[in-house]
Short mmCIF file of C-alpha atoms in Angstrom, two decimals:
data_model
loop_
_atom_site.label_atom_id
_atom_site.label_comp_id
_atom_site.label_asym_id
_atom_site.label_seq_id
_atom_site.Cartn_x
_atom_site.Cartn_y
_atom_site.Cartn_z
CA MET A 1 78.84 131.78 58.38
CA ARG A 2 77.78 128.25 59.33
CA PHE A 3 74.20 129.01 58.21
CA PHE A 4 75.46 130.38 54.87
CA VAL A 5 77.58 127.29 54.18
CA SER A 6 74.68 124.97 55.09
CA ALA A 7 72.28 126.87 52.85
CA LEU A 8 74.77 126.77 49.98
CA PHE A 9 75.28 123.02 50.48
CA PHE A 10 71.55 122.26 50.38
CA LEU A 11 71.11 124.53 47.36
CA VAL A 12 73.77 122.62 45.45
CA ILE A 13 72.27 119.25 46.43
CA PHE A 14 68.78 120.41 45.48
CA SER A 15 69.92 121.77 42.13
CA TYR A 16 71.72 118.52 41.30
CA ALA A 17 68.79 116.35 42.30
CA ALA A 18 66.37 118.48 40.27
CA ALA A 19 68.31 117.77 37.06
CA PHE A 20 68.89 114.07 37.79
CA ASP A 21 66.39 111.54 36.44
CA PRO A 22 66.78 108.12 38.14
CA LEU A 23 65.09 106.37 35.20
CA ASP A 24 67.50 108.00 32.71
CA PRO A 25 70.67 108.74 34.69
CA ASN A 26 72.80 109.43 31.61
CA GLY A 27 70.22 111.46 29.69
CA ASN A 28 71.39 114.80 28.31
CA ILE A 29 71.66 116.87 25.15
CA THR A 30 75.27 117.26 24.02
CA ILE A 31 76.17 120.18 21.75
CA LYS A 32 79.34 119.47 19.78
CA TRP A 33 81.40 122.03 17.87
CA ASP A 34 83.78 120.66 15.23
CA ILE A 35 86.12 123.09 13.50
CA MET A 36 86.47 121.63 10.00
CA SER A 37 88.74 124.23 8.35
CA TRP A 38 90.50 127.55 8.98
CA THR A 39 89.70 130.71 7.04
CA PRO A 40 91.74 133.94 6.72
CA ASP A 41 89.94 135.47 9.72
CA GLY A 42 88.35 132.52 11.50
CA TYR A 43 87.01 129.05 10.88
CA VAL A 44 84.19 126.91 9.50
CA ALA A 45 82.49 124.80 12.16
CA VAL A 46 79.77 122.15 12.27
CA VAL A 47 77.48 122.40 15.32
CA THR A 48 75.68 119.16 16.21
CA LEU A 49 72.95 118.62 18.79
CA ASN A 50 72.73 115.01 20.00
CA ASN A 51 69.76 114.08 22.19
CA PHE A 52 70.95 111.24 24.43
CA GLN A 53 67.75 111.28 26.50
CA MET A 54 65.98 107.94 26.29
CA TYR A 55 62.39 109.19 26.34
CA ARG A 56 62.40 113.00 26.32
CA HIS A 57 62.30 114.71 22.94
CA ILE A 58 61.96 118.27 21.66
CA MET A 59 58.60 118.98 20.03
CA SER A 60 57.52 121.70 17.63
CA PRO A 61 58.26 124.64 17.49
CA GLY A 62 61.64 123.09 18.20
CA TRP A 63 64.94 123.91 19.86
CA THR A 64 66.51 127.34 20.26
CA LEU A 65 70.26 127.50 20.88
CA GLY A 66 72.09 130.57 22.15
CA TRP A 67 75.55 131.52 23.41
CA THR A 68 77.83 134.51 24.05
CA TRP A 69 81.02 135.07 22.10
CA ALA A 70 84.20 135.57 24.13
CA ARG A 71 85.28 138.41 21.80
CA ARG A 72 83.83 140.58 19.04
CA VAL A 73 83.00 137.79 16.59
CA VAL A 74 80.79 137.76 13.50
CA ILE A 75 79.04 134.93 11.68
CA TRP A 76 79.59 135.32 7.95
CA SER A 77 77.17 132.61 6.90
CA ALA A 78 75.03 129.78 8.23
CA VAL A 79 73.79 126.63 6.48
CA GLY A 80 71.04 124.42 7.95
CA ALA A 81 70.01 126.96 10.62
CA GLN A 82 69.62 130.71 11.01
CA ALA A 83 70.15 133.41 13.60
CA THR A 84 66.92 134.96 14.83
CA GLU A 85 68.51 138.45 14.73
CA GLN A 86 71.20 139.94 12.52
CA GLY A 87 72.30 142.59 14.99
CA ASP A 88 74.25 145.77 14.25
CA CYS A 89 76.44 145.16 11.17
CA SER A 90 76.81 148.86 10.25
CA ARG A 91 80.62 148.69 10.38
CA PHE A 92 80.62 146.43 7.32
CA LYS A 93 80.29 148.11 3.91
CA GLY A 94 80.68 145.24 1.48
CA ASN A 95 79.85 141.71 2.44
CA ILE A 96 77.26 141.88 5.26
CA PRO A 97 77.59 139.07 7.83
CA HIS A 98 74.72 136.75 8.71
CA SER A 99 74.87 137.88 12.36
CA CYS A 100 76.89 140.44 14.29
CA LYS A 101 75.30 139.94 17.71
CA ARG A 102 77.53 139.24 20.69
CA ASN A 103 74.93 136.73 21.97
CA PRO A 104 73.32 135.15 18.87
CA THR A 105 70.32 132.81 19.02
CA PHE A 106 69.90 130.08 16.42
CA VAL A 107 66.90 128.02 15.30
CA ASP A 108 66.58 125.12 12.88
CA LEU A 109 65.24 125.67 9.37
CA LEU A 110 61.82 124.36 8.38
CA PRO A 111 61.38 121.34 6.11
CA GLY A 112 61.31 122.10 2.40
CA VAL A 113 63.88 124.92 2.33
CA PRO A 114 65.96 125.25 -0.88
CA TYR A 115 68.62 122.61 -1.30
CA ASN A 116 71.50 125.12 -1.15
CA GLN A 117 70.41 126.09 2.40
CA GLN A 118 70.29 122.53 3.72
CA PHE A 119 72.86 120.64 5.74
CA THR A 120 73.08 117.05 6.98
CA ASN A 121 70.48 116.35 9.71
CA CYS A 122 69.00 119.83 9.44
CA CYS A 123 65.69 121.35 8.53
CA LYS A 124 63.28 119.49 10.83
CA GLY A 125 61.73 122.59 12.33
CA GLY A 126 63.80 122.04 15.46
CA VAL A 127 62.12 118.73 16.30
CA LEU A 128 64.58 116.37 17.98
CA GLY A 129 63.55 112.76 18.65
CA ALA A 130 64.31 110.75 21.78
CA TRP A 131 67.35 108.48 21.64
CA GLY A 132 65.42 105.47 22.96
CA GLN A 133 62.64 105.91 20.42
CA ASP A 134 64.58 106.65 17.21
CA PRO A 135 68.34 107.36 17.36
CA SER A 136 68.38 108.53 13.73
CA ALA A 137 65.93 111.33 14.59
CA ALA A 138 67.81 112.35 17.75
CA VAL A 139 70.41 114.49 15.98
CA SER A 140 70.34 117.95 14.43
CA ALA A 141 73.23 119.86 12.83
CA PHE A 142 74.16 123.06 11.02
CA GLN A 143 77.29 124.79 9.69
CA LEU A 144 78.74 128.19 10.59
CA SER A 145 81.42 130.34 9.00
CA VAL A 146 82.85 132.44 11.83
CA GLY A 147 85.06 135.52 11.44
CA SER A 148 87.32 137.54 13.79
CA ALA A 149 87.59 134.42 15.94
CA GLY A 150 91.19 133.25 15.78
CA THR A 151 92.81 131.04 13.15
CA SER A 152 94.49 128.32 15.23
CA ASN A 153 93.84 126.08 18.22
CA ARG A 154 95.75 128.52 20.40
CA THR A 155 93.97 131.69 19.35
CA VAL A 156 90.38 130.41 19.25
CA ARG A 157 88.39 131.33 22.33
CA LEU A 158 85.42 129.14 23.22
CA PRO A 159 81.90 130.62 23.39
CA ARG A 160 80.26 130.72 26.82
CA ASN A 161 76.87 131.09 28.54
CA PHE A 162 75.14 128.48 26.38
CA THR A 163 71.35 128.35 26.59
CA LEU A 164 68.95 125.76 25.17
CA LEU A 165 65.18 126.03 24.93
CA GLY A 166 63.34 122.88 24.05
CA PRO A 167 61.03 124.65 23.13
CA GLY A 168 60.42 126.16 26.59
CA PRO A 169 62.71 126.44 29.64
CA GLY A 170 64.04 123.49 31.61
CA TYR A 171 67.54 122.91 30.22
CA THR A 172 70.70 124.06 31.96
CA CYS A 173 73.94 124.02 29.97
CA GLY A 174 77.44 123.67 31.36
CA ARG A 175 80.70 125.20 30.16
CA ALA A 176 82.24 124.40 26.81
CA ARG A 177 85.11 121.93 27.21
CA VAL A 178 87.75 120.99 24.68
CA VAL A 179 87.66 117.25 23.92
CA PRO A 180 89.63 114.99 21.55
CA PRO A 181 88.84 115.85 17.90
CA THR A 182 85.93 114.01 16.32
CA ILE A 183 86.87 111.20 13.92
CA PHE A 184 85.05 110.94 10.57
CA LEU A 185 84.94 108.06 8.09
CA THR A 186 84.91 108.62 4.34
CA PRO A 187 81.90 107.19 2.43
CA ASP A 188 83.88 104.11 1.43
CA ARG A 189 84.87 103.67 5.12
CA ARG A 190 88.52 103.16 4.15
CA ARG A 191 89.94 106.46 5.39
CA LYS A 192 89.64 108.39 8.66
CA THR A 193 89.73 112.15 8.93
CA GLN A 194 89.35 114.30 12.00
CA ALA A 195 88.20 117.74 13.06
CA LEU A 196 90.86 120.38 13.65
CA MET A 197 89.39 121.18 17.05
CA THR A 198 86.34 119.99 19.02
CA TRP A 199 84.55 121.17 22.12
CA ASN A 200 81.40 119.88 23.85
CA VAL A 201 78.63 121.47 25.88
CA THR A 202 76.32 119.28 28.00
CA CYS A 203 72.74 120.39 28.77
CA THR A 204 70.56 118.60 31.34
CA TYR A 205 66.83 118.90 31.94
CA SER A 206 65.02 119.76 35.16
CA GLN A 207 61.24 119.52 35.39
CA ILE A 208 61.30 121.96 38.31
CA LEU A 209 62.88 124.63 36.10
CA ALA A 210 60.50 123.88 33.24
CA ARG A 211 57.23 124.53 35.07
CA LYS A 212 55.76 125.22 38.49
CA TYR A 213 53.15 122.45 38.35
CA PRO A 214 53.13 118.94 36.83
CA SER A 215 52.05 118.67 33.20
CA CYS A 216 50.16 115.38 33.54
CA CYS A 217 48.39 113.22 36.11
CA VAL A 218 47.37 109.59 36.61
CA SER A 219 43.97 108.07 37.44
CA LEU A 220 43.40 104.45 38.51
CA SER A 221 40.71 101.78 38.39
CA SER A 222 40.40 97.98 38.59
CA PHE A 223 37.99 95.15 37.88
CA TYR A 224 37.78 94.16 41.56
CA ASN A 225 36.57 97.53 42.81
CA ASP A 226 33.90 99.91 41.51
CA THR A 227 35.89 102.93 42.69
CA VAL A 228 37.62 105.02 40.03
CA VAL A 229 40.42 107.04 41.61
CA PRO A 230 40.63 110.38 39.74
CA CYS A 231 43.54 112.76 39.48
CA PRO A 232 43.82 114.93 42.59
CA PRO A 233 42.04 118.31 42.28
CA CYS A 234 44.13 121.13 40.79
CA THR A 235 47.04 118.76 40.13
CA CYS A 236 48.38 120.99 37.38
CA GLY A 237 47.31 124.23 39.02
CA CYS A 238 43.92 125.92 38.86
CA GLN A 239 45.25 129.32 37.81
CA THR A 240 43.72 128.68 34.34
CA LYS A 241 40.32 127.67 35.72
CA ASP A 242 38.74 130.92 34.48
CA ASN A 243 40.04 130.36 30.94
CA CYS A 244 39.13 126.69 30.49
CA VAL A 245 36.54 125.50 27.97
CA LYS A 246 33.60 123.22 28.64
CA GLY A 247 33.00 120.34 26.28
CA ASP A 248 29.77 121.85 24.90
CA SER A 249 31.11 125.40 24.53
CA LYS A 250 30.35 127.26 21.30
CA ILE A 251 33.96 128.46 21.13
CA LEU A 252 34.96 125.01 19.89
CA SER A 253 33.08 125.63 16.63
CA MET A 254 35.10 128.78 15.88
CA VAL A 255 37.63 128.66 13.04
CA GLY A 256 41.24 128.54 14.25
CA VAL A 257 40.52 127.54 17.82
CA ASN A 258 43.06 124.71 17.49
CA THR A 259 45.82 127.00 16.18
CA PRO A 260 48.75 127.17 18.63
CA LYS A 261 49.63 130.59 20.03
CA LYS A 262 53.13 132.06 19.76
CA ASP A 263 53.54 131.91 23.53
CA ASN A 264 52.33 128.25 23.60
CA LYS A 265 49.46 129.26 25.90
CA PRO A 266 47.17 126.22 26.22
CA LEU A 267 43.40 126.11 25.84
CA LEU A 268 42.39 123.44 28.34
CA GLN A 269 39.17 121.54 28.72
CA CYS A 270 37.58 122.20 32.12
CA THR A 271 38.46 119.37 34.50
CA ARG A 272 39.00 118.91 38.23
CA HIS A 273 42.73 118.38 37.72
CA MET A 274 43.30 121.01 34.98
CA CYS A 275 46.10 118.96 33.40
CA PRO A 276 46.84 118.95 29.66
CA VAL A 277 47.33 115.17 29.74
CA ARG A 278 45.85 112.38 31.87
CA VAL A 279 47.07 108.77 31.92
CA HIS A 280 44.57 106.16 33.12
CA TRP A 281 45.72 102.74 34.37
CA HIS A 282 43.00 100.06 34.56
CA VAL A 283 43.60 96.55 35.92
CA GLN A 284 41.34 94.72 33.49
CA ARG A 285 41.59 90.96 33.99
CA ASN A 286 43.16 88.36 36.28
CA TYR A 287 43.93 84.93 34.82
CA LYS A 288 45.63 81.91 36.30
CA ASP A 289 49.10 82.65 34.91
CA TYR A 290 48.62 86.14 33.44
CA TRP A 291 46.96 89.47 34.09
CA ARG A 292 45.88 92.24 31.73
CA VAL A 293 46.14 96.03 32.01
CA LYS A 294 44.63 98.79 29.86
CA VAL A 295 46.48 102.11 29.58
CA SER A 296 44.76 105.20 28.13
CA THR A 297 46.25 108.64 27.54
CA THR A 298 43.91 111.60 27.01
CA ASN A 299 44.77 115.08 25.72
CA PHE A 300 42.77 117.95 27.27
CA ASN A 301 44.56 120.76 25.38
CA TYR A 302 42.64 122.06 22.36
CA ARG A 303 45.78 123.71 20.93
CA MET A 304 48.31 120.90 21.13
CA ASN A 305 49.04 117.85 19.03
CA TYR A 306 51.62 115.66 20.78
CA THR A 307 53.77 114.19 18.03
CA LEU A 308 56.29 111.42 18.76
CA TRP A 309 54.81 111.12 22.26
CA THR A 310 56.38 108.76 24.79
CA LEU A 311 54.96 107.10 27.89
CA VAL A 312 57.28 105.63 30.52
CA ILE A 313 55.91 103.40 33.29
CA GLN A 314 57.69 101.87 36.26
CA HIS A 315 56.11 98.70 37.68
CA PRO A 316 57.76 95.61 39.22
CA ASN A 317 56.03 93.21 36.80
CA LEU A 318 57.23 94.94 33.62
CA ASN A 319 60.04 92.40 33.50
CA ASN A 320 57.42 89.88 32.34
CA VAL A 321 55.61 91.69 29.52
CA ILE A 322 54.18 89.14 27.08
CA GLN A 323 52.39 91.37 24.58
CA VAL A 324 51.56 95.05 24.04
CA PHE A 325 48.68 95.36 21.58
CA SER A 326 48.50 98.94 20.20
CA PHE A 327 51.77 100.62 21.26
CA ASP A 328 55.42 100.00 20.56
CA TYR A 329 57.25 98.84 23.68
CA LYS A 330 60.87 98.93 24.74
CA PRO A 331 62.25 97.97 28.17
CA LEU A 332 64.44 100.56 29.86
CA VAL A 333 67.21 99.14 32.01
CA PRO A 334 69.11 102.08 33.53
CA TYR A 335 70.56 99.71 36.14
CA GLU A 336 71.66 96.24 35.07
CA SER A 337 70.10 94.38 37.97
CA ILE A 338 66.65 96.05 37.75
CA ASN A 339 64.22 95.64 34.85
CA ASP A 340 61.02 97.29 36.03
CA THR A 341 60.65 100.21 33.59
CA GLY A 342 59.21 100.28 30.09
CA MET A 343 58.83 102.91 27.38
CA PHE A 344 55.68 102.95 25.27
CA TYR A 345 55.15 105.01 22.12
CA GLY A 346 52.80 105.11 19.15
CA LEU A 347 52.89 102.90 16.08
CA LYS A 348 54.09 104.88 13.08
CA PHE A 349 51.28 106.25 10.89
CA PHE A 350 48.70 104.77 13.30
CA ASN A 351 48.73 106.41 16.73
CA ASP A 352 52.11 108.15 16.97
CA GLN A 353 50.27 111.49 17.18
CA LEU A 354 48.10 112.30 20.17
CA MET A 355 45.51 114.71 18.75
CA GLU A 356 44.21 117.79 20.51
CA ALA A 357 41.30 117.59 22.96
CA GLY A 358 38.12 116.21 21.50
CA PRO A 359 36.74 112.88 20.27
CA PHE A 360 40.10 111.83 18.80
CA GLY A 361 42.26 113.18 21.62
CA ASN A 362 43.21 109.85 23.17
CA VAL A 363 45.34 106.77 22.54
CA GLN A 364 45.05 103.46 24.36
CA SER A 365 46.47 99.98 24.46
CA GLU A 366 46.32 96.81 26.50
CA MET A 367 49.22 94.72 27.69
CA LEU A 368 49.44 91.16 28.90
CA LEU A 369 51.87 90.31 31.70
CA ARG A 370 52.95 86.96 33.09
CA LYS A 371 52.61 86.43 36.81
CA ASP A 372 55.65 85.82 38.95
CA LYS A 373 54.07 83.63 41.63
CA ASN A 374 56.79 84.57 44.11
CA THR A 375 55.98 88.28 43.95
CA PHE A 376 52.57 88.69 42.29
CA THR A 377 49.73 90.07 44.37
CA LEU A 378 46.78 92.40 43.89
CA LYS A 379 46.88 93.58 47.51
CA GLU A 380 48.05 96.95 48.83
CA GLY A 381 48.21 98.70 45.45
CA TRP A 382 50.83 96.36 43.98
CA ALA A 383 49.00 96.24 40.62
CA PHE A 384 49.39 99.99 40.06
CA PRO A 385 52.46 101.82 38.66
CA ARG A 386 55.16 103.34 40.83
CA LYS A 387 56.01 106.18 38.41
CA VAL A 388 54.53 107.44 35.14
CA TYR A 389 56.21 109.86 32.73
CA PHE A 390 54.62 111.48 29.68
CA ASN A 391 57.03 113.07 27.19
CA GLY A 392 59.75 112.93 29.81
CA ASP A 393 57.84 114.77 32.57
CA GLU A 394 56.79 112.87 35.68
CA CYS A 395 53.02 112.67 36.17
CA GLN A 396 51.30 113.16 39.51
CA LEU A 397 49.95 109.91 40.99
CA PRO A 398 47.03 109.77 43.45
CA PRO A 399 47.95 109.29 47.12
CA PRO A 400 48.49 105.58 47.99
CA ASP A 401 45.66 105.50 50.52
CA ALA A 402 43.19 106.33 47.73
CA TYR A 403 44.10 103.33 45.53
CA PRO A 404 41.25 100.88 44.73
CA PHE A 405 41.51 98.28 47.50
CA LEU A 406 41.08 94.53 47.11
CA PRO A 407 37.91 93.26 48.85
CA ASN A 408 38.50 91.03 51.86
CA SER A 409 37.65 87.67 50.29
CA ALA A 410 38.34 85.85 53.54
CA TYR A 411 35.69 87.94 55.28
CA GLN A 412 33.24 87.33 52.43
CA ASN A 413 33.88 83.60 52.54
CA LEU A 414 33.39 83.56 56.30
CA LEU A 415 30.12 85.46 55.91
CA SER A 416 28.89 83.05 53.27
CA PHE A 417 29.81 80.06 55.46
CA SER A 418 27.98 81.58 58.45
CA THR A 419 24.91 82.19 56.31
CA PHE A 420 25.01 78.58 55.13
CA ILE A 421 25.24 77.24 58.72
CA SER A 422 22.35 79.43 59.82
CA LEU A 423 20.16 78.23 56.96
CA PHE A 424 21.10 74.63 57.69
CA ILE A 425 20.19 74.93 61.38
CA PHE A 426 16.91 76.66 60.47
CA PHE A 427 16.11 73.80 58.11
CA LEU A 428 16.80 71.19 60.79
CA ILE A 429 14.57 73.02 63.31
CA ALA A 430 11.80 73.31 60.74
CA VAL A 431 11.94 69.60 59.87
CA TRP A 432 12.22 68.51 63.54
#
C-alpha cells in the first residue's frame, strides 16, 4: 500500500511538472463556450479558442478540437468550422443535422470559404498565433447550433473528455467548468450584453507527451576558440537514419519532394544529430563596453516550412540588449524580479518563414549587448545560453564540459614574459 501511494504521488508530480513551463508559467489554450440564445430544442453557442501561450503557436494543418456529449445531442449547423464526420443521422427524415456523432471532432475552415460560411476570427486553416507574438492572431472561433441539449441553464449538461491536437499530440485538457457569463460591448461601446451561460476548458502543453525525442538542438562556437561544439549525436533520435537524404541526393530533384505528407512524416537531411531544426549560437566580438552574438537557425526538414516561427533564449545578459539586427525582439518577464529571457521572431514579409531544408532553409541575426561589469565574464561558459526554445519546444544543449573554453591568458602572458627574459639573457651573454 505504501509503495502504491508513493508511486501515485510521484506520477502526479511528474505529470504536473511535464506540463509546466517555467518560462511561461501561465501559458495555456482556453476553450470558451458562450451560449448566445436558446432554441426550441437546444441553444446556439460560440466556441472560442484563445492561445495564451507567449511563444508556442499552432502551425498548419492547424488545430483539431474534440469532445464527448453528455447525452444524445446533435449539431444542426456549424459556421466558421466543420465536423470531420457527420455520423449516423438515419433517424432524421427531413432536416439532416451537420453532425450526429456522440464524440464529434471539429476543424477550422480554410481561408477563402464563401462569406455565408464565415464567422468572426475563423477560417485560418487552424493556424493559431502565439499571444506574445501577435495577440490578434491568437484567437479562433466558430458557431454551433445544438439540438436535444436542454433549453435552460439547469437542463444543459456540459460536454466532457475534451481533446486538442495542435496539430499533433501534446495538449491535455481539463474538465469544463461553468464561469461567470462573458460580457460583450456593442459596436458603439455604449451598451453591455452578456452570454446566457459560459463554461471554460483549459488545455496545457507537455513536450514529453508530444514526442519521445527533442525536436531541435543547439551548437556553439566563439571567436576565442577554434572549436565548434556540434549538437550531440542522435539528439533527436536516429530511428530515421535509414530514411534521411544526403545533400547531393537525386531525390531532391523529384517533383513534389517538398509536399508535406498527411501523417506529417518528415524528410530529414542526413546529419549527426538528426534534428529537424538546429540553432547555432556564436560569440562573435568582444568590445570594451559591448559584446556581439550571432544566432542562426537552420531547417533540415525538406517537407516543412516553419511559418510564424519563434525562438526563445534564456541568458543572464539579455536584460541589456541594445540592438537586434534581423529579428523582432521582445523581452519575456515571467517573474518580475528576473529579466533574462527574450523572444525572437521573424520580420513580417522578410524572414518570418523558415523555409524547408536547402539553400534558403536558414534565418540569422546578430545582437549587440551591453556589458554589466559586475557580472560579465567569458569564462566557464557564461557567454552561452542557459535554455533555447524553438516554436515552444526546448532544444537540447551540448553538455557544459564541451563548451568552447577561454584560453588561459595568464599562462600565455607568463610564457611570453619567460621567453622575453630568456632572449634578454642570451643577448647579454652574447655581447659579454
